[in-house]
Coordinates of C-alpha atoms in Angstrom, one line a residue:
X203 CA 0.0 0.0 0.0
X204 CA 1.6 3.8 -1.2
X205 CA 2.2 6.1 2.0
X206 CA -0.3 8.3 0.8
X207 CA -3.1 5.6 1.0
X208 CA -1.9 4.7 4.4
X209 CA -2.0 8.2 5.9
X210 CA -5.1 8.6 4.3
X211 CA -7.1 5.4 6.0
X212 CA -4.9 6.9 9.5
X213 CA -7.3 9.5 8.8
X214 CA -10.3 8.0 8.2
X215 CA -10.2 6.3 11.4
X216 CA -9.1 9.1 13.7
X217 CA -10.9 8.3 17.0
X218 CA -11.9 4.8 15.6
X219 CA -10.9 1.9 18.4
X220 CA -8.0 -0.7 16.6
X221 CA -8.7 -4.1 18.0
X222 CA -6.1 -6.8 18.9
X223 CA -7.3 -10.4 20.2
X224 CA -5.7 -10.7 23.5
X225 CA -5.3 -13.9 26.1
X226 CA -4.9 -13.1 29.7
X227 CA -5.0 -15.5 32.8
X228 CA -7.3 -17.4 30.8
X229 CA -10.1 -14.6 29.5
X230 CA -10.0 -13.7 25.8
X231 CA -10.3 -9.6 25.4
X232 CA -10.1 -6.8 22.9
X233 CA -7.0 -4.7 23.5
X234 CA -8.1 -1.2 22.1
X235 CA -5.8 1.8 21.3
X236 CA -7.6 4.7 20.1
X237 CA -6.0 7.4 17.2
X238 CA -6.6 10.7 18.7
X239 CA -5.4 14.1 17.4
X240 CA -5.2 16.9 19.9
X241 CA -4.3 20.6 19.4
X242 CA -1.9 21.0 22.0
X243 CA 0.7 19.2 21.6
X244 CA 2.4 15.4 20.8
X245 CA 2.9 15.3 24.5
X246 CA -0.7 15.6 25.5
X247 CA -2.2 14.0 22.5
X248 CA -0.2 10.6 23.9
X249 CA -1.4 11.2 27.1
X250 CA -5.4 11.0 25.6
X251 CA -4.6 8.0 24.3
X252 CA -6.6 5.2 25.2
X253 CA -5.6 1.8 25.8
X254 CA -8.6 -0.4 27.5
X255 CA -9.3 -4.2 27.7
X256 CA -12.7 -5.0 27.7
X257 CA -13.7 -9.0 27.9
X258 CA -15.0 -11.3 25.3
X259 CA -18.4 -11.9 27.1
X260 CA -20.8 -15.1 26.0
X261 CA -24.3 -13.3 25.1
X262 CA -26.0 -16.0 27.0
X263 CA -24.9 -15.7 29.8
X264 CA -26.8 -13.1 32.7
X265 CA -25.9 -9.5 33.0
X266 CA -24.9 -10.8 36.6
X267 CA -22.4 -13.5 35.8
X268 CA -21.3 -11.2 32.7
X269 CA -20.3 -8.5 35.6
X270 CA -18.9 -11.7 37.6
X271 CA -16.6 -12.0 34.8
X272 CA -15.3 -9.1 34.2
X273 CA -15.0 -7.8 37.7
X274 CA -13.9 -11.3 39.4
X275 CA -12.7 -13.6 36.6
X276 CA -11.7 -16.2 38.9
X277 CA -15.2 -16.5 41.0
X278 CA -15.7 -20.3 39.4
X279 CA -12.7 -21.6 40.9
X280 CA -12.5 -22.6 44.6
X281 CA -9.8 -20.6 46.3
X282 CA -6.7 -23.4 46.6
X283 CA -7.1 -23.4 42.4
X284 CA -7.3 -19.9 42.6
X285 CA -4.1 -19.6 44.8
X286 CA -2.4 -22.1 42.5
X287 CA -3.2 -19.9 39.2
X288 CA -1.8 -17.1 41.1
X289 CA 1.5 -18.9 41.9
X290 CA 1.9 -19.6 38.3
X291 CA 1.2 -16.3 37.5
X292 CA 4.2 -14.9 39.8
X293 CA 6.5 -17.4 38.7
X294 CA 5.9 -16.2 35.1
X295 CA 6.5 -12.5 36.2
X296 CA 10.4 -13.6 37.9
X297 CA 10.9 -15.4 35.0
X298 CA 10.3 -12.7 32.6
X299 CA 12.4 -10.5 34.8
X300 CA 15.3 -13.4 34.6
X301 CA 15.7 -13.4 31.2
X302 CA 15.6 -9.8 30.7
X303 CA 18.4 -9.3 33.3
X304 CA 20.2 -12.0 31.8
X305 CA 20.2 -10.3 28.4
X306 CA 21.3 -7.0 29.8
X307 CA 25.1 -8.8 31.1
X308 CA 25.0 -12.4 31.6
X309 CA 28.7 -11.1 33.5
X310 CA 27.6 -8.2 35.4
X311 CA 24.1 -8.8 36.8
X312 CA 24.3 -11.2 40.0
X313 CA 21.3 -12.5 40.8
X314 CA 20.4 -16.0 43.1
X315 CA 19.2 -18.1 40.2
X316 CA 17.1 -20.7 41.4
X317 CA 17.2 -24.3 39.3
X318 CA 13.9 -23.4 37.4
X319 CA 15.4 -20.4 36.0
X320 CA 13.6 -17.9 38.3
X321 CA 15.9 -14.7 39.5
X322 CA 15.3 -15.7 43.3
X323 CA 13.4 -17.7 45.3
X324 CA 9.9 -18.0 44.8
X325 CA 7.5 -18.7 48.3
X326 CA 4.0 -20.1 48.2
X327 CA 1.2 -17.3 48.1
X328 CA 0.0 -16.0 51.4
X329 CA -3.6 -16.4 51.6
X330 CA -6.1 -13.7 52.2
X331 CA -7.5 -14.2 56.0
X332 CA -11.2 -13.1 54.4
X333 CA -12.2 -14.2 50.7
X334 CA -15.2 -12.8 50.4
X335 CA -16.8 -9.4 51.0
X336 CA -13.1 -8.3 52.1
X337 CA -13.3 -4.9 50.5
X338 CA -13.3 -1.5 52.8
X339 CA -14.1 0.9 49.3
X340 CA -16.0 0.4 46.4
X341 CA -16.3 3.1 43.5
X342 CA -20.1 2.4 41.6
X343 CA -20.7 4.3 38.5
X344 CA -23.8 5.6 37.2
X345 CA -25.1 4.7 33.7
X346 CA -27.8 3.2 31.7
X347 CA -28.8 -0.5 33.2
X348 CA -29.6 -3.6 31.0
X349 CA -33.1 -2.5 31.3
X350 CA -32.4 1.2 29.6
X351 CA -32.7 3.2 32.9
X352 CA -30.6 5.9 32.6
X353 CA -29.6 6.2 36.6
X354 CA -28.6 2.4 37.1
X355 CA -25.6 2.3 39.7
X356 CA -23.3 -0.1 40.1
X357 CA -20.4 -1.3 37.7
X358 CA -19.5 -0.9 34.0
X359 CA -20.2 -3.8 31.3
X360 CA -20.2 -3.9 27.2
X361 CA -22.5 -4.7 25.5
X362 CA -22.3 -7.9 23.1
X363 CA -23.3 -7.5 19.5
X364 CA -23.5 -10.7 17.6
X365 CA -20.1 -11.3 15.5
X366 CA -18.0 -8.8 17.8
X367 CA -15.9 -8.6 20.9
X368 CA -16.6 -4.9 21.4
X369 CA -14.3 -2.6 23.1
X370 CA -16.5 0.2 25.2
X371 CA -14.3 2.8 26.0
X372 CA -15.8 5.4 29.0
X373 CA -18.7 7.5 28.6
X374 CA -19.9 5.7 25.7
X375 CA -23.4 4.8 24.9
X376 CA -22.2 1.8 24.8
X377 CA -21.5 0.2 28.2
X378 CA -24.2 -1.1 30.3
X379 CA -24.2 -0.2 34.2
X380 CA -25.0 -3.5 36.2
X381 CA -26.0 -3.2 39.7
X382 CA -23.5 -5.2 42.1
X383 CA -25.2 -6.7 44.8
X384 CA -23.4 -10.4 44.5
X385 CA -20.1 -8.8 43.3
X386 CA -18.1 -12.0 45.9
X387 CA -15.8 -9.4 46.7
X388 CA -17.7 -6.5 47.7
X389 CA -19.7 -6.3 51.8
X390 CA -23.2 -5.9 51.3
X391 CA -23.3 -2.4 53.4
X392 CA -21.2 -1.0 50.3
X393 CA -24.4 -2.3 47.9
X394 CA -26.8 -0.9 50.6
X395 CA -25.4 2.3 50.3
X396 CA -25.0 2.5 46.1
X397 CA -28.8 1.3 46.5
X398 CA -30.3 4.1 48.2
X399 CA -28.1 6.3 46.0
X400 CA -30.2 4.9 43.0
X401 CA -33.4 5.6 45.0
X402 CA -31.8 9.0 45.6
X403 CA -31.3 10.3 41.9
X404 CA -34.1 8.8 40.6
X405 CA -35.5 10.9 42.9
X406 CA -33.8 13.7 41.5
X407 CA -34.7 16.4 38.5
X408 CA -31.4 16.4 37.0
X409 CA -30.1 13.7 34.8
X410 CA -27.2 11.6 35.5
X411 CA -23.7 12.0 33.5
X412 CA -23.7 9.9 31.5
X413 CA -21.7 11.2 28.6
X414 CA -18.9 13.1 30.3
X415 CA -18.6 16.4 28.1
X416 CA -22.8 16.0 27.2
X417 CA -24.4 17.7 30.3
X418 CA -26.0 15.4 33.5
X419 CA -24.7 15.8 37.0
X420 CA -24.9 12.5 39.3
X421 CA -21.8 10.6 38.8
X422 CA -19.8 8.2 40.9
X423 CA -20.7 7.1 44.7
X424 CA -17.3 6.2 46.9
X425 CA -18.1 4.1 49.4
X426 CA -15.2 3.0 52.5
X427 CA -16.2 1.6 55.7
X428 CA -13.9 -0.4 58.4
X429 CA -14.3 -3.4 60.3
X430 CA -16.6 -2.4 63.0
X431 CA -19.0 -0.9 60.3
X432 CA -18.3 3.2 60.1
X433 CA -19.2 3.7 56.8
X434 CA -18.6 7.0 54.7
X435 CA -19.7 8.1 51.4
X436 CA -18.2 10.1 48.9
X437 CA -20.7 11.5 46.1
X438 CA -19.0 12.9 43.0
X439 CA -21.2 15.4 41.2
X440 CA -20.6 17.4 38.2
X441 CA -21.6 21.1 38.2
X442 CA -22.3 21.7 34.9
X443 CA -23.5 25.5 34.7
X444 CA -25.3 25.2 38.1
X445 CA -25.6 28.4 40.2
X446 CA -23.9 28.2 43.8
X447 CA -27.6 28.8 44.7
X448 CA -28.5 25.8 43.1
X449 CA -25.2 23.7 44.0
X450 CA -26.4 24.5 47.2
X451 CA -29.8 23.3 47.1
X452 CA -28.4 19.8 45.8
X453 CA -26.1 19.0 48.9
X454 CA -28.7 20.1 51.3
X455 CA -31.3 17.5 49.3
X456 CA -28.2 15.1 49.8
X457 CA -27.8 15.7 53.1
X458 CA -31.5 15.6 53.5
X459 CA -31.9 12.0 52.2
X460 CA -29.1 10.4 53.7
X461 CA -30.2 11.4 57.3
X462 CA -33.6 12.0 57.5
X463 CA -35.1 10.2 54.2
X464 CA -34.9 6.5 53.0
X465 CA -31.4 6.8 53.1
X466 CA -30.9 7.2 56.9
X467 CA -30.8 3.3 57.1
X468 CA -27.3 3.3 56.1
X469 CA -26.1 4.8 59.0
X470 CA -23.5 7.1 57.7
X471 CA -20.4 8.0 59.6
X472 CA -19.7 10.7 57.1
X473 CA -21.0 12.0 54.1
X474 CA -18.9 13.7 51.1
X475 CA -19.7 16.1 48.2
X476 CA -17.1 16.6 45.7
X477 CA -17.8 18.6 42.9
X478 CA -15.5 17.8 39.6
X479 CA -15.8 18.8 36.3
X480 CA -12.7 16.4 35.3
X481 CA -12.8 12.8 34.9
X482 CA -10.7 12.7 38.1
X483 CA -10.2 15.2 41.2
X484 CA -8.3 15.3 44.1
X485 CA -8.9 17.3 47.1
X486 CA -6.4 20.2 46.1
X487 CA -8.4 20.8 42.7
X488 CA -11.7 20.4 44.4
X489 CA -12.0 20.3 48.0
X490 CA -14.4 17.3 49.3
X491 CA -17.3 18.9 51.1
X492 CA -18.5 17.0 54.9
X493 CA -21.9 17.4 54.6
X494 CA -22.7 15.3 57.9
X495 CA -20.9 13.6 60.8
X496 CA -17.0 12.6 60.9
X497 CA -14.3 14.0 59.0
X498 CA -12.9 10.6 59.2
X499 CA -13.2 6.8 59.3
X500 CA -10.6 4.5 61.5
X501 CA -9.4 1.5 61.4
X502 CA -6.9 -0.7 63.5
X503 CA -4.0 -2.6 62.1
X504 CA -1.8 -4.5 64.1
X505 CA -2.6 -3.2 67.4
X506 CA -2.0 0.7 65.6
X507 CA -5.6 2.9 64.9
X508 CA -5.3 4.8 61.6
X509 CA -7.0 7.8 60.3
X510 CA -8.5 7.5 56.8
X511 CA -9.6 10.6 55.1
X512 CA -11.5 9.9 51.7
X513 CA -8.9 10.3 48.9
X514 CA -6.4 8.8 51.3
X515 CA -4.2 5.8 50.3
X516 CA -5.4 2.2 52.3
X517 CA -4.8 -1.3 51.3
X518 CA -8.8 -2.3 50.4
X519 CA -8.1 -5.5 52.4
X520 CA -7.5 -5.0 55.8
X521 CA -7.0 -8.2 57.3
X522 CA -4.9 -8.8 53.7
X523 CA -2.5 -5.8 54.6
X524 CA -1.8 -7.2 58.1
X525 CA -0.2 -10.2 56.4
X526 CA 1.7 -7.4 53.9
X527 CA 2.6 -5.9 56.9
X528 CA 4.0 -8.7 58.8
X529 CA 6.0 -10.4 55.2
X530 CA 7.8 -6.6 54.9
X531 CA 8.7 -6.7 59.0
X532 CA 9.9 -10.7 58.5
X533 CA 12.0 -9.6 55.0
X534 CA 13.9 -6.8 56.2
X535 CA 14.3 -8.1 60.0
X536 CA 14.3 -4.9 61.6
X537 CA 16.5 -3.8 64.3
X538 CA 16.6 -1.0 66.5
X539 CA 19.5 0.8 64.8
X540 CA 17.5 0.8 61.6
X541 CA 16.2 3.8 59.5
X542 CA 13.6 2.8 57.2
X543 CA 12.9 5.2 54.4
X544 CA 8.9 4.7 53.6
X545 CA 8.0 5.8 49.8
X546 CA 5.0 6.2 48.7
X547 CA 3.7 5.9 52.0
X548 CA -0.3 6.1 52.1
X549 CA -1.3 7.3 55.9
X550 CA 1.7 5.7 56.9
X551 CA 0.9 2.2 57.6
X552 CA 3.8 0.0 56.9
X553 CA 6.1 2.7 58.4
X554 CA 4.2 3.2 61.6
X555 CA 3.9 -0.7 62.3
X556 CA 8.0 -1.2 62.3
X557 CA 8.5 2.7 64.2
X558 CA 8.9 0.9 67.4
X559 CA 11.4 -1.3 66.0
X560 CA 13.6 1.0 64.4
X561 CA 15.4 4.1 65.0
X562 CA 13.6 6.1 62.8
X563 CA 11.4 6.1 59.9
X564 CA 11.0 8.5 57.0
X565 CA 7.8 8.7 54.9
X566 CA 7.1 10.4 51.3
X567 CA 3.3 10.8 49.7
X568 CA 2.1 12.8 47.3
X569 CA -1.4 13.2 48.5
X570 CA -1.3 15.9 51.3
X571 CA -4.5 14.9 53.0
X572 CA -2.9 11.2 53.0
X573 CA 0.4 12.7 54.8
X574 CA -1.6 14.9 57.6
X575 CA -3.2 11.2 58.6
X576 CA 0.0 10.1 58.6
X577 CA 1.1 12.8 61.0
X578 CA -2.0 12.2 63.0
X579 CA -1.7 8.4 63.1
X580 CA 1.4 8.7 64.6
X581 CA 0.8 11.3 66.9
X582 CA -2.5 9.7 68.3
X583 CA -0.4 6.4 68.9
X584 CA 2.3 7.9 70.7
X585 CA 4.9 7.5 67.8
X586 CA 7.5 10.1 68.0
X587 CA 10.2 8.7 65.5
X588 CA 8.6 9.0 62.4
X589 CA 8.6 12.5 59.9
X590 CA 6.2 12.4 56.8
X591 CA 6.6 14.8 53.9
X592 CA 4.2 15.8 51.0
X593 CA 5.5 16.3 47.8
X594 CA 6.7 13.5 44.9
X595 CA 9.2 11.0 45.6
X596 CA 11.7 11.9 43.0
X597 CA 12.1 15.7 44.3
X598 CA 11.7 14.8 48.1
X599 CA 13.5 11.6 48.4
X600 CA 16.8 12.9 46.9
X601 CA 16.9 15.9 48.9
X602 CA 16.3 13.7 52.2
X603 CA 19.3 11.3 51.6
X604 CA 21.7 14.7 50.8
X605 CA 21.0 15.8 54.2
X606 CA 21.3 12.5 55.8
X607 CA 25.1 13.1 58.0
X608 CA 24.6 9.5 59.7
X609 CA 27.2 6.8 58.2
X610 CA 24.4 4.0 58.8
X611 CA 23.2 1.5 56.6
X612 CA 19.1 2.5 55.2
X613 CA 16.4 0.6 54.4
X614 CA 14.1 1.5 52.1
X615 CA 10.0 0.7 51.8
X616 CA 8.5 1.3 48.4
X617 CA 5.1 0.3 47.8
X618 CA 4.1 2.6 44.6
X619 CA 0.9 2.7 42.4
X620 CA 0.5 0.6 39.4
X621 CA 2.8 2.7 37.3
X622 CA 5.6 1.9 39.5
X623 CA 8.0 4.5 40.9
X624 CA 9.7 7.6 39.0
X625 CA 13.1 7.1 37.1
X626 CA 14.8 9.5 39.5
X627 CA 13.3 7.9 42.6
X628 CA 15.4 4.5 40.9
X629 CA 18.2 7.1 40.8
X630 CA 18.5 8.2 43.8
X631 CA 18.2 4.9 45.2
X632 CA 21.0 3.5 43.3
X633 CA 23.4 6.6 43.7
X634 CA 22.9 6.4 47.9
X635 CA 25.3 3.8 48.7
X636 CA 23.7 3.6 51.9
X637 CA 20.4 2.1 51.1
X638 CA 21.7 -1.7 51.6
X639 CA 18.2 -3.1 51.6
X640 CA 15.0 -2.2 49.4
X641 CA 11.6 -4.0 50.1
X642 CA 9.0 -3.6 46.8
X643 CA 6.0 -4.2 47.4
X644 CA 4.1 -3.9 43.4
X645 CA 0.2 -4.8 42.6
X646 CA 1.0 -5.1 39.0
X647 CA 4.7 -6.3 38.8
X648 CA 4.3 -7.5 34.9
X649 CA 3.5 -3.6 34.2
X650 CA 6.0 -0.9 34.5
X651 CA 7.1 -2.0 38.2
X652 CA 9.2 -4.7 36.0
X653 CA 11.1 -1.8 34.5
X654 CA 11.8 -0.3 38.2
X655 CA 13.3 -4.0 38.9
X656 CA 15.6 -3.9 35.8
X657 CA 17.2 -0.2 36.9
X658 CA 17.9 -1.6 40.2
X659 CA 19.4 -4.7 39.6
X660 CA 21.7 -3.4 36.0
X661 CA 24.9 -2.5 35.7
X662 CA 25.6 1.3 36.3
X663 CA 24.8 2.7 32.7
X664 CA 26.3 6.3 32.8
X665 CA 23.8 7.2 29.2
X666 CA 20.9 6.4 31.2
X667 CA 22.4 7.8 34.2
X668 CA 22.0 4.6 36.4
X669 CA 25.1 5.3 38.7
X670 CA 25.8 3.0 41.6
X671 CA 26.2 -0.7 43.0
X672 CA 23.5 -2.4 41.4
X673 CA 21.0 -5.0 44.0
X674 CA 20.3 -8.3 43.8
X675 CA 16.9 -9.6 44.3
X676 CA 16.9 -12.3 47.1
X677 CA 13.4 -13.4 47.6
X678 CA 9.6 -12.8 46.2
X679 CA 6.8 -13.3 48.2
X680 CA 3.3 -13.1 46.8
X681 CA 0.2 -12.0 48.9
X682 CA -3.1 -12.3 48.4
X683 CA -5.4 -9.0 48.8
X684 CA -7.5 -9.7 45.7
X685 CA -9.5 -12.9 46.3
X686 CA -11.2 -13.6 42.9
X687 CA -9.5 -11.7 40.4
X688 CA -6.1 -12.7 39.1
X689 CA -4.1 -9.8 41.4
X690 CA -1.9 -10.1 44.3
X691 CA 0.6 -7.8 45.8
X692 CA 4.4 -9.2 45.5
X693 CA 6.7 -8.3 48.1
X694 CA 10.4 -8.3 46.2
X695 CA 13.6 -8.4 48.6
X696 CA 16.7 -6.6 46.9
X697 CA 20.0 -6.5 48.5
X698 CA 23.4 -5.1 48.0

C-alpha cells in the first residue's frame, strides 16, 4: 500500500478503536488503542490515548455472571485453584524478569538463580484471611442498566453485538451499568449504600452524567467503611453550569436524604460532596465537602488505629495488609539501629507498624490529605520517630538522603501505584550507597514495576544515568489482597 493511502485510511479512522485479540489468565479480550489528534501538543495527544481491555463476554450468559466476569474472573474456581493460578502467574512474572536481566550482562548482573530459571526464590502465596466481601471501598458508576434506565448504579459492562468482541471505551453509549449486589468481593453495606443512591437520583430532577462532556450531573458514589461498620460516602457530582444557589440546594437534598429520608438506614459516619468537572479530582483541585458527621473513618491494624480521610491511600483488604505488613517486618528483619525510608507511604501504615522497631522512619506521599493522617496516626499512637513529607518521591527523596550526615546502613520501603516508581526515585536509590536493603511491594509487577526491577538490579549505565552498586533480588513473596481476580501484591527483597 503507497504512503499516501496509508495516511489517508490513519485518517479516516481518527478516533476509531484498533482491535487486537488478547489472552490473559485465561479470559480472551479486545486490547483497544484509540488514534486521537489533539491541538496541543504530541505530548498531550499521547497522554489522551486510550488503551482499555474489555472481555469477550458469552451473550448468553446473565448481566450478573457477565459483571462476575469481568469484575472477578476467577469467582468459578475454589480458592486453593485460585491460589495455585496465582503462583503460576508470579512465577511467570520472575521469570520474565530473569531473562531480561540475563540479556542485559550475563557477567555483570548477580542474581540467586534458582534451578527453574527464576531470579530468586519463589514462596508459596499468602492467603487472604477473608475471601469474600473483604473490600473497605468500592467506587459504583452511574449509567444506563440492561433495562435502559438511565440512573442504574453499580459497575461498567459492554454490551455484546452478535459477530464482535466490542471494546467500550468510557462515557460511551455503549456500556451497560450492572447493579452489584453479589459482586463475591464486595460487603453488602457497600451495595446498601450505592442502593439508596439509585433511590436517591431517581428521585432527583437532574439527569445523571452519562456522557462526560454532554451535560447530566450525578456521577460516581465512593463508598469506604472499616471493620466495626463506620461507613462513609463520597458523592461525586458534576456542576455543569449550576448556580452556587443551586449547588447548594443539591447538597442540602443530599444531606436531607441520607439522614432524615430512605437513606438514613445506612447509617452514615460521614458523608462527602465533591464537585469535579474532570474525569478525576483530588482534594487540592476540588475540596471534598463533609456534609454530615465525621471528618474521618478508623481503622486498626496491628494493634495501631489509623485515620482515613476519603482520597487517602489504604490497602482495600484490611486483614490482607496485616499479612503485607508482617511479610515486609519478617524480609527486612528490623533492628533497633535501623532507618527505614517509607516511599510512597499512604497514611503511613507499613512505616508506623516497624517505628517501634527501628530508630527512625521516614515517609514520602504525594497526596497531602494522606500525609496529615500520617502525622495524625502517629501522633495519636504515641509514635515520636517517624517525619512524613508531602510532595513526589523523586524531588523529596533525593533531597532527604543529601541531608542524611549519619554513616548507617538504610532501608528503604517502596510500595508505589500501578505505574511503579519515577526514574529518579530509581536514581537516587541507586546513587545512595547507603540504602543496603530495598523492600518492593508492586500490585501489577508485569506492568511498568518490571522496568523499576531492571534499573535496580543493572549494571551502572552512565547514558541512562543509572550510577551506583547495582541490588540483587533475594526473595519474592506473593500475597493475596484480591481474592477472585487474578491480582496479588508481590513483596520483592533486593540487597546489596
Amino acid at each position: 500500500m503507497a504512503l499516501s493511502s496509508c495516511l489517508r485510511l490513519v485518517c479516516q479512522n481518527v478516533g476509531q478503536p484498533l482491535k487486537i485479540r488478547q489472552v490473559f489468565s485465561g479470559v480472551t479480550s479486545d486490547k483497544v488503542v484509540s488514534l486521537t489528534t489533539k491541538k496541543s501538543g504530541h505530548d498531550k495527544s499521547r497522554k489522551k490515548q486510550r488503551r482499555k481491555i474489555s472481555y469477550q463476554l458469552d451473550p448468553d450468559l446473565s448481566w450478573e455472571e457477565r459483571l462476575l466476569d469481568v469484575v472477578t474472573p476467577l469467582w468459578r474456581l475454589d480458592y486453593e485453584e485460585q491460589l495455585k493460578k496465582k503462583f503460576v502467574e508470579q512465577k511467570n512474572v520472575l521469570q520474565k524478569l530473569s531473562s531480561q536481566l540475563k540479556e542485559l550482562s550475563k557477567d555483570q548482573v548477580e542474581s540467586s538463580q534458582t534451578p527453574e530459571e527464576l531470579c530468586c526464590p519463589l514462596h508459596p502465596v499468602v492467603p487472604s484471611p477473608v475471601i469474600n466481601g473483604y473490600r473497605n471501598k468500592s467506587t459504583f458508576s452511574v449509567n444506563r442498566g440492561p433495562d435502559g434506565d438511565p440512573k442504574t448504579v453499580g459497575h461498567y459492562v459492554g454490551r455484546y453485538r452478535k459477530g464482535m468482541r466490542l471494546h467500550i471505551p468510557p462515557f460511551s453509549k455503549n456500556i451497560v451499568c450492572v447493579r452489584s449486589h453479589h459482586l463475591l468481593n464486595m460487603p453488602e453495606k457497600h451495595y446498601q449504600v450505592a442502593q439508596c443512591y439509585e433511590e436517591m437520583i431517581h428521585q432527583s430532577p437532574l439527569n445523571s452524567c452519562l456522557l462526560f462532556h454532554d451535560g447530566g450531573h450525578w456521577r460516581e458514589i465512593t463508598v469506604r467503611t472499616n471493620r466495626e461498620g463506620h461507613t462513609m460516602a463520597i458523592i461525586i457530582f458534576h456542576p455543569q453550569e449550576l448556580s452556587q444557589e443551586e449547588l447548594c440546594a443539591q447538597k442540602e437534598s443530599v444531606k436531607e436524604f441520607f439522614t432524615r429520608g430512605p437513606g438514613a438506614e445506612c447509617n452514615l459516619t460521614s458523608l462527602y460532596f465533591q464537585e469535579s468537572s474532570m474525569t478525576r479530582c483530588t482534594h487540592e483541585q476540588s475540596p471534598y465537602q463533609l456534609l454530615y458527621g465525621e471528618p474521618h473513618i478508623f481503622e486498626e491494624i496491628l494493634g495501631l488505629k489509623f485515620r482515613i480521610s476519603p482520597d487517602a491511600f489504604f490497602q482495600v483488604n484490611t486483614a490482607g495488609a496485616e499479612a503485607l505488613y508482617r511479610t515486609v517486618q519478617e524480609l527486612i528483619q528490623v533492628e533497633g539501629n535501623m532507618v527505614l525510608f517509607d516511599i510512597c507511604c499512604g497514611t503511613g501504615a507499613i512505616g508506623l507498624s516497624m517505628a517501634r522497631h527501628v530508630s527512625r522512619v521516614f515517609g514520602i506521599e504525594l497526596v497531602e490529605q494522606a500525609v496529615d493522617d500520617a502525622k495524625w496516626n502517629a501522633s495519636f499512637n504515641g509514635i515520636s520517630n517517624c517525619q512524613f513529607y508531602s510532595g513526589k518521591a523523586e524531588v523529596v527523596l533525593p533531597q532527604l538522603l543529601s541531608s542524611l550526615k549519619e554513616e548507617r546502613s538504610l532501608t528503604a520501603v517502596v510500595n508505589p501505584s500501578r505505574a511503579g516508581l519515577h526514574y529518579r526515585v530509581i536514581w537516587a536509590i541507586r546513587k545512595c550507597k547507603l540504602i543496603r536493603t530495598l523492600v518492593y511491594v508492586s500490585c501489577k509487577p508485569d506492568g511498568e514495576a518490571m522496568r523499576n526491577f531492571i534499573e535496580l538490579c543493572c549494571p551502572p549505565n552512565d547514558q541512562k544515568k543509572i550510577f551506583g552498586e547495582p541490588f540483587v533480588l533475594m526473595q519474592a513473596i506473593p500475597i493475596d489482597m484480591f481474592p477472585h481476580t487474578p491480582h496479588c501484591e508481590l513483596v520483592l527483597l533486593f540487597r546489596r
